[in-house]
Short mmCIF file of C-alpha atoms in Angstrom, two decimals:
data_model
loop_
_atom_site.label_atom_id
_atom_site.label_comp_id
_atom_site.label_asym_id
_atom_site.label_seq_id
_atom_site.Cartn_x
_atom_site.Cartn_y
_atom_site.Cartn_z
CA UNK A 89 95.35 108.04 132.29
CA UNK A 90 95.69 108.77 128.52
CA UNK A 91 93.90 112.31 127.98
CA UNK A 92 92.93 112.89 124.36
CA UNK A 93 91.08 116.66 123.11
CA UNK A 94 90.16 117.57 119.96
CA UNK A 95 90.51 121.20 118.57
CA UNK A 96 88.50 122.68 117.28
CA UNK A 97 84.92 121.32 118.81
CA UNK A 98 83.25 122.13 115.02
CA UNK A 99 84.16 123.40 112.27
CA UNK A 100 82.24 124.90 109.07
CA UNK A 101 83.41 125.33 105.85
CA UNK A 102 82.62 126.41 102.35
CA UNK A 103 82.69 123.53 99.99
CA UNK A 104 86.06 122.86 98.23
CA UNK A 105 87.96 124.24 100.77
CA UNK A 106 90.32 121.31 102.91
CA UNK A 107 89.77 120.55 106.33
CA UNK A 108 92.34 120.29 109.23
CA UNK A 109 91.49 118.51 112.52
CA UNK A 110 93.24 118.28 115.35
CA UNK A 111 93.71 115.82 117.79
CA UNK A 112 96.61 115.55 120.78
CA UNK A 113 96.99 113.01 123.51
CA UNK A 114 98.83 113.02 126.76
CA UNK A 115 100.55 109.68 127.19
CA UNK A 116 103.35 109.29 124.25
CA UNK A 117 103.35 105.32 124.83
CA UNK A 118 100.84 104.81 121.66
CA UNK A 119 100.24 101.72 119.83
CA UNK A 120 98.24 103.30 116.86
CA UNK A 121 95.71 105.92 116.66
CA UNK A 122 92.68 105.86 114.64
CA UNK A 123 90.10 108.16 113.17
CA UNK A 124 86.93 107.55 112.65
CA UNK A 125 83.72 109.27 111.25
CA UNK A 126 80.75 109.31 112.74
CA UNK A 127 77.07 110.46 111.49
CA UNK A 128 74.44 111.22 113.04
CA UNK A 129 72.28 108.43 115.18
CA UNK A 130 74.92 105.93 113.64
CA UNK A 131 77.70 104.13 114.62
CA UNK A 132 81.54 104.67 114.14
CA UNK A 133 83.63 104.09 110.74
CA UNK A 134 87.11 104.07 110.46
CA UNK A 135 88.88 106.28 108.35
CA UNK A 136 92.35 105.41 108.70
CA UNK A 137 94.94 103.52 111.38
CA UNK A 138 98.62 104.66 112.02
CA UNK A 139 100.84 102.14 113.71
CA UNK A 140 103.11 103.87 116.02
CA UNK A 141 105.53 103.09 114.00
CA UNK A 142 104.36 104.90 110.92
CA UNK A 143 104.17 108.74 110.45
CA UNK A 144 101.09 109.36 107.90
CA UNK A 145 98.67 106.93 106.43
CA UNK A 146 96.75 108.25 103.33
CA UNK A 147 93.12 107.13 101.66
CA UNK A 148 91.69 108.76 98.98
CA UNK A 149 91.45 112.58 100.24
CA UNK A 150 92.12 111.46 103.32
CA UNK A 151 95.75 111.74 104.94
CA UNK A 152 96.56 111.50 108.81
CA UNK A 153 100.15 112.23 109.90
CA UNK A 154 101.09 111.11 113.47
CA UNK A 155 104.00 112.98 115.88
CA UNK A 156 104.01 110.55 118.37
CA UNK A 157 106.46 112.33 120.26
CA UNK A 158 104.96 115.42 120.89
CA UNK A 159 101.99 113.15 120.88
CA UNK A 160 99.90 115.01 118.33
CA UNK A 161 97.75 113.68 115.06
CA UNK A 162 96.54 115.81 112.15
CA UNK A 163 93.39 114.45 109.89
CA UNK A 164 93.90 116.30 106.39
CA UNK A 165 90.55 116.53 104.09
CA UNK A 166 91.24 117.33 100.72
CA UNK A 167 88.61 119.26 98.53
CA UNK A 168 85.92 118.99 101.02
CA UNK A 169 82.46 118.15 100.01
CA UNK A 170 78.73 118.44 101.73
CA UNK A 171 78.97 114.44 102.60
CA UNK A 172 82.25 115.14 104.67
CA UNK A 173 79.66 116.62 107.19
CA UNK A 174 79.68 114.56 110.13
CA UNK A 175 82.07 113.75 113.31
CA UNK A 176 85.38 113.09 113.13
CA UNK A 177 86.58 111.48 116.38
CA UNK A 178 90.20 110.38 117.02
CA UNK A 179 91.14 107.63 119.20
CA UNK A 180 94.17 106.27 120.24
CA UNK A 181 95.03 102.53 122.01
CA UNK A 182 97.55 102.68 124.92
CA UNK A 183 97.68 99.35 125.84
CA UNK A 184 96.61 96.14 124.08
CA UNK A 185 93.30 96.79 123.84
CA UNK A 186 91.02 99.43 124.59
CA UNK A 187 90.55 103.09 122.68
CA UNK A 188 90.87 106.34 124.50
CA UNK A 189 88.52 109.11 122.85
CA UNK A 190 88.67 112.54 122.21
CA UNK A 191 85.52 114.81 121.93
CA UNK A 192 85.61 114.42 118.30
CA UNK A 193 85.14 117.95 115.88
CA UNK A 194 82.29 118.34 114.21
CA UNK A 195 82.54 119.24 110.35
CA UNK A 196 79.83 121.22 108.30
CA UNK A 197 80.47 121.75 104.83
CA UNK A 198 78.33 124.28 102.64
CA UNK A 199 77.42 123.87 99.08
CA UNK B 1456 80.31 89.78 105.08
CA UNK B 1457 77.87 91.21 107.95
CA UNK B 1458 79.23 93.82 110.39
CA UNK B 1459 78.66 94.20 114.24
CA UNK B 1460 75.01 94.35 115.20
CA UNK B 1461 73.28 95.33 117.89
CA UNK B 1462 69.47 95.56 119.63
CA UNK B 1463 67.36 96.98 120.05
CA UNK B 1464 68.63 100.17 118.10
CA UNK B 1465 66.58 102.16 120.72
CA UNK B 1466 65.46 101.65 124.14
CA UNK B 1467 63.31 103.43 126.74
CA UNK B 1468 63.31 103.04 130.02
CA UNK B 1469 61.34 104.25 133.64
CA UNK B 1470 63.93 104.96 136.22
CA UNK B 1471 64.53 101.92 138.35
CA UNK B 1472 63.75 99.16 135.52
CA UNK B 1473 66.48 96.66 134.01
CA UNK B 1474 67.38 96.84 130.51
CA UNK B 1475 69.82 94.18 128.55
CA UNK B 1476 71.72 95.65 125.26
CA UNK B 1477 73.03 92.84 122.42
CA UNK B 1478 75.67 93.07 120.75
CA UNK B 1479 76.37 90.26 117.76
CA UNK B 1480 80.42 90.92 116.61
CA UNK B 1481 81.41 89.64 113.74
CA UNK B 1482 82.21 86.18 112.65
CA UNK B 1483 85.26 84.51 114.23
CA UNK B 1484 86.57 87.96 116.04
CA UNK B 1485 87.95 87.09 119.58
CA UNK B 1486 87.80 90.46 121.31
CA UNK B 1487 84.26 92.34 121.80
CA UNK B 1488 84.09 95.83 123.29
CA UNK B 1489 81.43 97.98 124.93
CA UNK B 1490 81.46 101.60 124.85
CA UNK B 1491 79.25 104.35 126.35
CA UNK B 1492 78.73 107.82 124.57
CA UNK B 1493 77.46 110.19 126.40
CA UNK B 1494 76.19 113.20 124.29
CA UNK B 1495 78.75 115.39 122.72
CA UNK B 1496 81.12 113.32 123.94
CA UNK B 1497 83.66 110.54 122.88
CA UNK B 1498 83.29 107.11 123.37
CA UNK B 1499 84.23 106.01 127.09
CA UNK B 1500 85.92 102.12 127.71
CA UNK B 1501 83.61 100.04 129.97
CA UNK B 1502 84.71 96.80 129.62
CA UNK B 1503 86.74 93.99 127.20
CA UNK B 1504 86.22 90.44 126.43
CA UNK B 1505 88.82 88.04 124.81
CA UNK B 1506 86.37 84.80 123.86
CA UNK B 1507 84.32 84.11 126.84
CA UNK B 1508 86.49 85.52 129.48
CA UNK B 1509 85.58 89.08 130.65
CA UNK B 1510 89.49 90.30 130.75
CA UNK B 1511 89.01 93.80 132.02
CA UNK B 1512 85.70 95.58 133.76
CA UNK B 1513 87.56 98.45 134.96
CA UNK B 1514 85.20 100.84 132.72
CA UNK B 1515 82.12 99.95 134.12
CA UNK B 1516 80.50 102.74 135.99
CA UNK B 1517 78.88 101.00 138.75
CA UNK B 1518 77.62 97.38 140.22
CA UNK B 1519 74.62 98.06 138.44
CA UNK B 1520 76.04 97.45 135.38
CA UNK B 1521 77.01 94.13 134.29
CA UNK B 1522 78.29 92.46 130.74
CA UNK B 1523 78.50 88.81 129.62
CA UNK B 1524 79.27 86.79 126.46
CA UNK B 1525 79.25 83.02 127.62
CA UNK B 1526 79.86 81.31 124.22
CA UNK B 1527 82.46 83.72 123.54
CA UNK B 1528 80.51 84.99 120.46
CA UNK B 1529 77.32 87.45 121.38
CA UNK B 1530 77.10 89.45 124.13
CA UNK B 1531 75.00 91.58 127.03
CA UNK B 1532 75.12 94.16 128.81
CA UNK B 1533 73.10 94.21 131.40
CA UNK B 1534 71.91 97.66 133.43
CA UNK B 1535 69.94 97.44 136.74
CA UNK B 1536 67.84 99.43 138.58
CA UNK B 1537 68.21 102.42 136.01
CA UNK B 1538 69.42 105.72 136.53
CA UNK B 1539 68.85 109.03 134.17
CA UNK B 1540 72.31 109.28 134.17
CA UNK B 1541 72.86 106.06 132.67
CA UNK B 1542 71.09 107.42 129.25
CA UNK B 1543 73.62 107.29 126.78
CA UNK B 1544 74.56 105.58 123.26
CA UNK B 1545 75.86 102.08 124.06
CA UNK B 1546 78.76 100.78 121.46
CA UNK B 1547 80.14 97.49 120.90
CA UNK B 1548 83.02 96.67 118.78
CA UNK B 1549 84.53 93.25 117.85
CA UNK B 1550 88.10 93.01 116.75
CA UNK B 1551 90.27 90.24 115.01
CA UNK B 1552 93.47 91.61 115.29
CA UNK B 1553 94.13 95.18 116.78
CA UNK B 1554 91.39 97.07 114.73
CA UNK B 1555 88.41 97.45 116.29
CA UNK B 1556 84.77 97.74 114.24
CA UNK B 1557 81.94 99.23 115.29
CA UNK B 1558 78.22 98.28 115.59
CA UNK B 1559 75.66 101.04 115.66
CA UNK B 1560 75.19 101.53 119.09
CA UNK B 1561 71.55 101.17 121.45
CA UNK B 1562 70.52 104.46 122.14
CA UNK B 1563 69.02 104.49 126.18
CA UNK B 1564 66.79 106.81 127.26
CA UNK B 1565 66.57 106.37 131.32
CA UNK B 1566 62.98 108.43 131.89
#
């Protein structure tokens, strides 16, 4: 069974500085990975999706890089700002279909 | 156009009553989801439809819980015979190709 964790849990930050989250997963045999953001009492957005063939995708501040042999992921935040506060959960799809979750960090940024 | 949508938004139950959860993907997308979050947690697979045909239950915790989408457009999920443990936020997701959107969940309360 696919195992994915999330380090850290949360995260706080002063604002400006960039953000680095963390997410690894147990089973190599990926077909993407995804990150999403998620706020409080609401749903999930997606940030950004890396095939398994790819190695970073990129939007905006936003940049995810993807070692999918060592079966790691890396969510870069540029500049952060107070609306970056949220969840950022990472999720990747083993099969055809369904998404395996991590814990997902949770990101305070201070103005 | 319109995302996922679900209702109710929030739902209450006594221990031991039924509940049904909607979930109305978007437009034209073949594959629906449902998720359950518990608190702090990620997202957790309960079950996958492709059109009308349930393709994969495997998620689902227990006989009590049950999920339809006869038309192959909106779906149900069904909980009998309630449990506190089954409090949770309730996802749904509809997919045309391989990425997945999200609605904004049912939060349960089992009381």
């Amino acid at each position: 069974k696919q195992e994915v964790t999330q380090i850290p849990a949360a995260l706080s930050v002063p604002e400006g500085e960039n953000l680095v989250l963390n997410c690894s997963f147990t089973d190599s045999a990926i077909y993407n990975l995804q990150w999403f953001r998620q706020d409080p009492g609401k749903g999930l957005t997606s940030l950004l999706l890396i095939q398994s063939s790819q190695r970073e995708q990129t939007s905006g501040r936003l940049n995810a890089s993807l070692d999918k042999s060592s079966g790691r992921s890396t969510l870069y935040i540029a500049a952060s700002q107070p609306g970056d506060s949220a969840t950022y959960l990472c999720a990747v799809t083993s099969d055809d279909y369904k998404l395996s979750f991590g814990a997902g960090t949770t990101v305070t940024v201070r103005a | 156009g319109a995302g996922v949508s679900q209702s109710p938004r929030y739902k209450v139950a006594k221990r031991g009553q039924d509940v049904a959860l909607r979930c109305d993907p978007i437009s034209g997308h073949v594959s629906l989801f449902w998720y359950q979050q518990a608190l702090g947690q990620g997202p957790e697979f309960l079950t996958y439809f492709q059109n009308e045909a349930q393709l994969d239950k495997s998620g689902l915790p227990s006989d009590r819980f049950f999920a339809e989408r006869p038309e192959g457009s909106v779906s149900t999920l069904k909980i009998q015979r309630t449990q506190k443990e089954d409090s949770a936020v309730y996802l749904c997701a509809s997919a045309g190709s391989y990425e997945q959107y999200f609605g904004p969940g049912t939060r349960l309360t089992v009381t």
